[in-house]
Short mmCIF file of C-alpha atoms in Angstrom, two decimals:
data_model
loop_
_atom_site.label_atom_id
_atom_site.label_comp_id
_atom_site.label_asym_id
_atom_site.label_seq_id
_atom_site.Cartn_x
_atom_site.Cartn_y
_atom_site.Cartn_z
CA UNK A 335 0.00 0.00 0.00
CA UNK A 336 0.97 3.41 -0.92
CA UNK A 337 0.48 5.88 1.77
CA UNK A 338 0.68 9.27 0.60
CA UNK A 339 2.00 11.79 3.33
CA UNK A 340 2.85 15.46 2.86
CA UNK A 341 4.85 16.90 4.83
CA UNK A 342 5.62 20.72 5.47
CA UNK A 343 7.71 22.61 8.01
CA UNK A 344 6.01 25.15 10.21
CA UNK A 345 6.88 28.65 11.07
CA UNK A 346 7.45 27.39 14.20
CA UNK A 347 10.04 24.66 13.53
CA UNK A 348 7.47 21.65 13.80
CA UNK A 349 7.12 19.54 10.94
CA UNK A 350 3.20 18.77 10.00
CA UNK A 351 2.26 16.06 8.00
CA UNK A 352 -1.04 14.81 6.81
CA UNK A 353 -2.46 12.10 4.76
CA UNK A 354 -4.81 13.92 1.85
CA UNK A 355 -6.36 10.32 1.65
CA UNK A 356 -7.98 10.13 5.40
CA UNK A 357 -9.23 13.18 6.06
CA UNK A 358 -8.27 14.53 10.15
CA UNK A 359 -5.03 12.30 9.91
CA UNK A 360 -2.69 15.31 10.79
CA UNK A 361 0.56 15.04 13.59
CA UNK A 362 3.16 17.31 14.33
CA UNK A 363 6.78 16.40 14.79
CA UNK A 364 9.98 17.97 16.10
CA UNK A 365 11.89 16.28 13.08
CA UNK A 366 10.40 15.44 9.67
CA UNK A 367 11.32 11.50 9.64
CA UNK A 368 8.93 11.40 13.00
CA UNK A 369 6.24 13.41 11.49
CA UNK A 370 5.78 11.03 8.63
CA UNK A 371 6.21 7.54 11.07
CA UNK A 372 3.40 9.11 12.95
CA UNK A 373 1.13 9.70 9.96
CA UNK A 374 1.56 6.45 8.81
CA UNK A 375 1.14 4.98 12.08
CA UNK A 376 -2.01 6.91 12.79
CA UNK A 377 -3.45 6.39 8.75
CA UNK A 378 -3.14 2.25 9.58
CA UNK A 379 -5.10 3.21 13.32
CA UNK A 380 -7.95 5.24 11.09
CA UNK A 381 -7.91 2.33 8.81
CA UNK A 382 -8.74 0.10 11.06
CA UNK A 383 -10.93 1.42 13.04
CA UNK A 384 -13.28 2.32 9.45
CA UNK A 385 -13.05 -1.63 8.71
CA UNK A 386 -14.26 -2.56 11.92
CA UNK A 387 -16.51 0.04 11.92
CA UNK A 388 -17.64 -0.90 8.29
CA UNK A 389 -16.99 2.35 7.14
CA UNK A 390 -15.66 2.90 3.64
CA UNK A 391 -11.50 3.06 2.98
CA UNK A 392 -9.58 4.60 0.47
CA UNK A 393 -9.01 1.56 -2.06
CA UNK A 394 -5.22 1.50 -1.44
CA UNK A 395 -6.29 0.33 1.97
CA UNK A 396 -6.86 -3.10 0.31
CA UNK A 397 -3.60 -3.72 -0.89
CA UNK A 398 -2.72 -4.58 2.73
CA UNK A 399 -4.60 -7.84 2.87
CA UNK A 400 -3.71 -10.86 0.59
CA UNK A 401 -6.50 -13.58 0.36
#
C-alpha cells in the first residue's frame, strides 16, 4: 500500500504532516522523519478502526490484505 503523506515545516520549527487520503489524519513532529512515522502509524489506526466500523476506505487500503 501506498500511503501518501505530505509533509511541510512550520513557522514554528514543527514539521506537520497529513495524509490527503484520510481526512483529520494530521501530527506534528519535532523532526520530519517522526512526522511522517506518525502519519503512517495513525493512517493504519484510522484504517482500522473504518473496517471494523464498516466504514468505507480509500481503495489503497486493500492492498494490505492478501487472500
Amino acid at each position: 500500500m501506498t500511503v501518501r503523506v505530505e509533509v511541510e515545516l512550520e513557522d514554528d520549527g514543527r514539521w506537520i504532516a497529513e495524509v490527503p487520503g484520510l481526512p483529520g489524519v494530521v501530527v506534528y513532529a519535532d523532526t520530519e522523519q517522526e512526522a511522517r512515522a506518525k502519519a503512517e502509524a495513525l493512517a493504519l489506526r484510522v484504517i482500522a478502526d473504518r473496517l471494523e466500523q464498516g466504514e468505507p476506505v480509500p481503495p489503497e487500503a486493500h492492498q494490505l490484505f492478501a487472500a
